[in-house]
């Protein structure tokens, strides 16, 4: 039997994950069963179970992919900014591109991920670890801006990181609920006017 390549295995896993995301985005984690996921994938049950032993395995993989992707994009955005308004704008841009791009179904799962983390200890652990990396990165960014005298020296970097991420989460949740009625330019203007000091 010929050896299956790593690229083939990755492609097959991604195919199954994408099918699961479509199902979960349409019907939710708990109203979707493995039979639904298998049918959506177009593969045999044996093929799906070869990669994922259960629905919980699929959910965990989807959450890791979603949060790892968000983290990677925020890291790249942080490298390109030298002010806090620019970082907020970069994060909002990431959200907009996510909602309008090919992985928009992943974004629609965010509220379900937050809810699942409240009831599922394994999901809660994954979310805490992913958020911890994000908070560490944002704290490092704020310290850098303080060192460059672009933010007040007496600002608590960790607290500011939590606030910055809350602004992103809030934008993403509102974007899911009201869609295009949420104007990113007005949101950014309000953040700057209400929360960011002049010259920051």
Short mmCIF file of C-alpha atoms in Angstrom, two decimals:
data_model
loop_
_atom_site.label_atom_id
_atom_site.label_comp_id
_atom_site.label_asym_id
_atom_site.label_seq_id
_atom_site.Cartn_x
_atom_site.Cartn_y
_atom_site.Cartn_z
CA UNK A 1 0.00 0.00 0.00
CA UNK A 2 1.56 3.34 -1.01
CA UNK A 3 2.45 5.72 1.79
CA UNK A 4 0.07 8.67 2.16
CA UNK A 5 1.86 12.03 2.02
CA UNK A 6 1.74 14.57 4.85
CA UNK A 7 0.22 17.09 2.44
CA UNK A 8 -2.62 14.69 1.64
CA UNK A 9 -3.31 14.08 5.33
CA UNK A 10 -3.38 17.82 6.04
CA UNK A 11 -5.67 18.45 3.08
CA UNK A 12 -8.06 15.73 4.24
CA UNK A 13 -8.11 17.08 7.81
CA UNK A 14 -8.81 20.59 6.56
CA UNK A 15 -11.60 19.27 4.32
CA UNK A 16 -13.28 17.63 7.31
CA UNK A 17 -12.78 20.71 9.50
CA UNK A 18 -14.27 23.00 6.86
CA UNK A 19 -17.31 20.75 6.56
CA UNK A 20 -17.72 20.71 10.34
CA UNK A 21 -17.45 24.50 10.51
CA UNK A 22 -20.23 24.88 7.94
CA UNK A 23 -22.47 22.59 9.98
CA UNK A 24 -21.67 24.20 13.33
CA UNK A 25 -22.06 27.72 11.93
CA UNK A 26 -25.50 26.81 10.56
CA UNK A 27 -26.90 24.78 13.44
CA UNK A 28 -24.65 25.14 16.48
CA UNK A 29 -22.39 22.73 18.31
CA UNK A 30 -25.11 20.87 20.18
CA UNK A 31 -27.72 20.57 17.44
CA UNK A 32 -25.15 19.00 15.09
CA UNK A 33 -24.26 15.33 15.25
CA UNK A 34 -21.44 13.31 13.74
CA UNK A 35 -23.83 11.99 11.09
CA UNK A 36 -24.42 15.58 9.93
CA UNK A 37 -20.70 16.27 9.80
CA UNK A 38 -19.94 13.09 7.89
CA UNK A 39 -22.70 13.80 5.37
CA UNK A 40 -21.47 17.37 4.84
CA UNK A 41 -17.89 16.18 4.32
CA UNK A 42 -18.92 13.75 1.58
CA UNK A 43 -16.58 11.14 3.06
CA UNK A 44 -17.23 7.79 4.64
CA UNK A 45 -17.66 7.50 8.37
CA UNK A 46 -14.43 5.52 8.56
CA UNK A 47 -12.51 8.28 6.80
CA UNK A 48 -13.78 10.94 9.18
CA UNK A 49 -13.20 8.86 12.31
CA UNK A 50 -9.68 8.13 11.13
CA UNK A 51 -8.83 11.78 11.80
CA UNK A 52 -11.30 12.78 14.52
CA UNK A 53 -12.55 10.36 17.14
CA UNK A 54 -15.56 12.43 18.16
CA UNK A 55 -17.45 15.66 17.74
CA UNK A 56 -15.54 17.05 20.74
CA UNK A 57 -12.27 16.38 18.90
CA UNK A 58 -13.56 18.35 15.93
CA UNK A 59 -14.74 21.21 18.12
CA UNK A 60 -11.36 21.37 19.86
CA UNK A 61 -9.49 21.42 16.54
CA UNK A 62 -11.75 24.16 15.17
CA UNK A 63 -11.28 26.31 18.27
CA UNK A 64 -7.50 25.91 18.14
CA UNK A 65 -7.43 26.82 14.46
CA UNK A 66 -9.70 29.83 15.00
CA UNK A 67 -7.79 31.25 17.97
CA UNK A 68 -4.35 30.44 16.58
CA UNK A 69 -5.29 32.27 13.40
CA UNK A 70 -6.51 35.30 15.35
CA UNK A 71 -3.31 35.33 17.39
CA UNK A 72 -1.09 35.12 14.30
CA UNK A 73 -2.92 38.01 12.63
CA UNK A 74 -2.70 40.18 15.75
CA UNK A 75 1.03 39.48 16.04
CA UNK A 76 1.57 40.59 12.45
CA UNK A 77 -0.53 43.71 13.00
CA UNK A 78 1.41 44.59 16.15
CA UNK A 79 4.69 44.61 14.20
CA UNK A 80 3.41 47.32 11.87
CA UNK A 81 2.05 49.85 14.36
CA UNK A 82 3.62 52.56 16.47
CA UNK A 83 0.52 53.96 18.18
CA UNK A 84 -2.42 52.50 20.05
CA UNK A 85 -5.00 53.91 17.59
CA UNK A 86 -3.13 52.12 14.79
CA UNK A 87 -3.30 48.84 16.70
CA UNK A 88 -7.04 49.19 17.29
CA UNK A 89 -7.52 50.01 13.62
CA UNK A 90 -5.41 47.00 12.63
CA UNK A 91 -7.44 44.70 14.86
CA UNK A 92 -10.73 45.99 13.46
CA UNK A 93 -9.37 45.47 9.95
CA UNK A 94 -8.55 41.86 10.85
CA UNK A 95 -12.15 41.39 12.01
CA UNK A 96 -13.56 42.92 8.83
CA UNK A 97 -11.36 40.75 6.60
CA UNK A 98 -12.33 37.67 8.60
CA UNK A 99 -16.06 38.34 8.26
CA UNK A 100 -15.84 39.01 4.54
CA UNK A 101 -13.25 36.35 3.69
CA UNK A 102 -13.32 32.61 3.03
CA UNK A 103 -13.21 31.77 6.75
CA UNK A 104 -16.27 33.84 7.68
CA UNK A 105 -17.98 30.73 9.05
CA UNK A 106 -15.17 30.43 11.60
CA UNK A 107 -15.93 33.96 12.81
CA UNK A 108 -19.59 33.06 13.23
CA UNK A 109 -18.54 30.36 15.70
CA UNK A 110 -16.93 32.82 18.14
CA UNK A 111 -20.01 33.28 20.38
CA UNK A 112 -20.42 29.50 20.52
CA UNK A 113 -16.78 29.13 21.53
CA UNK A 114 -17.25 31.57 24.41
CA UNK A 115 -20.39 29.76 25.55
CA UNK A 116 -18.79 26.34 25.23
CA UNK A 117 -15.85 27.50 27.34
CA UNK A 118 -18.27 28.15 30.22
CA UNK A 119 -19.45 24.54 30.32
CA UNK A 120 -16.62 22.45 28.90
CA UNK A 121 -13.37 22.39 30.94
CA UNK A 122 -11.29 21.21 27.97
CA UNK A 123 -12.53 24.06 25.79
CA UNK A 124 -12.05 26.51 28.67
CA UNK A 125 -8.40 25.41 28.97
CA UNK A 126 -7.80 25.86 25.24
CA UNK A 127 -9.40 29.31 25.27
CA UNK A 128 -7.49 30.44 28.37
CA UNK A 129 -4.18 29.36 26.86
CA UNK A 130 -4.92 31.07 23.54
CA UNK A 131 -6.07 34.25 25.23
CA UNK A 132 -3.03 34.16 27.48
CA UNK A 133 -0.77 34.30 24.43
CA UNK A 134 -2.78 37.20 23.04
CA UNK A 135 -2.62 39.10 26.34
CA UNK A 136 1.15 38.53 26.57
CA UNK A 137 1.62 39.86 23.05
CA UNK A 138 -0.54 42.93 23.68
CA UNK A 139 1.27 43.63 26.94
CA UNK A 140 4.61 43.50 25.10
CA UNK A 141 3.25 45.90 22.49
CA UNK A 142 2.09 48.38 25.11
CA UNK A 143 5.43 48.23 26.94
CA UNK A 144 7.17 48.94 23.63
CA UNK A 145 4.95 51.96 23.01
CA UNK A 146 5.63 53.17 26.55
CA UNK A 147 9.36 52.78 25.99
CA UNK A 148 9.01 54.85 22.80
CA UNK A 149 7.02 57.42 24.84
CA UNK A 150 3.93 56.93 22.74
CA UNK A 151 1.86 55.84 25.73
CA UNK A 152 1.84 57.17 29.31
CA UNK A 153 4.46 55.55 31.52
CA UNK A 154 1.95 55.06 34.36
CA UNK A 155 -0.42 52.97 32.19
CA UNK A 156 -0.77 49.35 33.39
CA UNK A 157 0.31 47.27 30.35
CA UNK A 158 -1.65 44.15 31.29
CA UNK A 159 -4.83 46.03 32.02
CA UNK A 160 -4.48 48.00 28.80
CA UNK A 161 -4.00 44.75 26.89
CA UNK A 162 -7.24 43.36 28.31
CA UNK A 163 -9.05 46.57 27.35
CA UNK A 164 -7.66 46.51 23.82
CA UNK A 165 -8.74 42.90 23.30
CA UNK A 166 -12.17 43.69 24.75
CA UNK A 167 -12.56 46.38 22.10
CA UNK A 168 -11.81 43.80 19.41
CA UNK A 169 -14.14 41.18 20.93
CA UNK A 170 -16.90 43.74 21.29
CA UNK A 171 -16.53 44.82 17.70
CA UNK A 172 -16.62 41.23 16.45
CA UNK A 173 -19.72 40.38 18.48
CA UNK A 174 -21.56 43.48 17.31
CA UNK A 175 -20.47 42.78 13.74
CA UNK A 176 -22.08 39.36 13.99
CA UNK A 177 -25.30 40.78 15.40
CA UNK A 178 -25.86 43.90 13.29
CA UNK A 179 -23.69 43.21 10.25
CA UNK A 180 -23.00 46.09 7.90
CA UNK A 181 -24.89 48.49 10.19
CA UNK A 182 -21.71 48.64 12.26
CA UNK A 183 -19.49 51.25 10.62
CA UNK A 184 -15.82 50.52 11.41
CA UNK A 185 -14.73 54.11 10.82
CA UNK A 186 -17.27 55.46 13.31
CA UNK A 187 -16.34 52.74 15.80
CA UNK A 188 -12.65 53.67 15.58
CA UNK A 189 -13.41 57.38 15.86
CA UNK A 190 -15.44 56.74 19.02
CA UNK A 191 -12.72 54.57 20.56
CA UNK A 192 -10.17 57.28 19.92
CA UNK A 193 -12.41 60.06 21.22
CA UNK A 194 -13.56 58.26 24.35
CA UNK A 195 -10.60 56.14 25.45
CA UNK A 196 -7.34 57.20 23.85
CA UNK A 197 -5.52 60.24 25.10
CA UNK A 198 -4.50 62.89 22.55
CA UNK A 199 -1.07 62.17 21.17
CA UNK A 200 -1.12 58.48 22.25
#
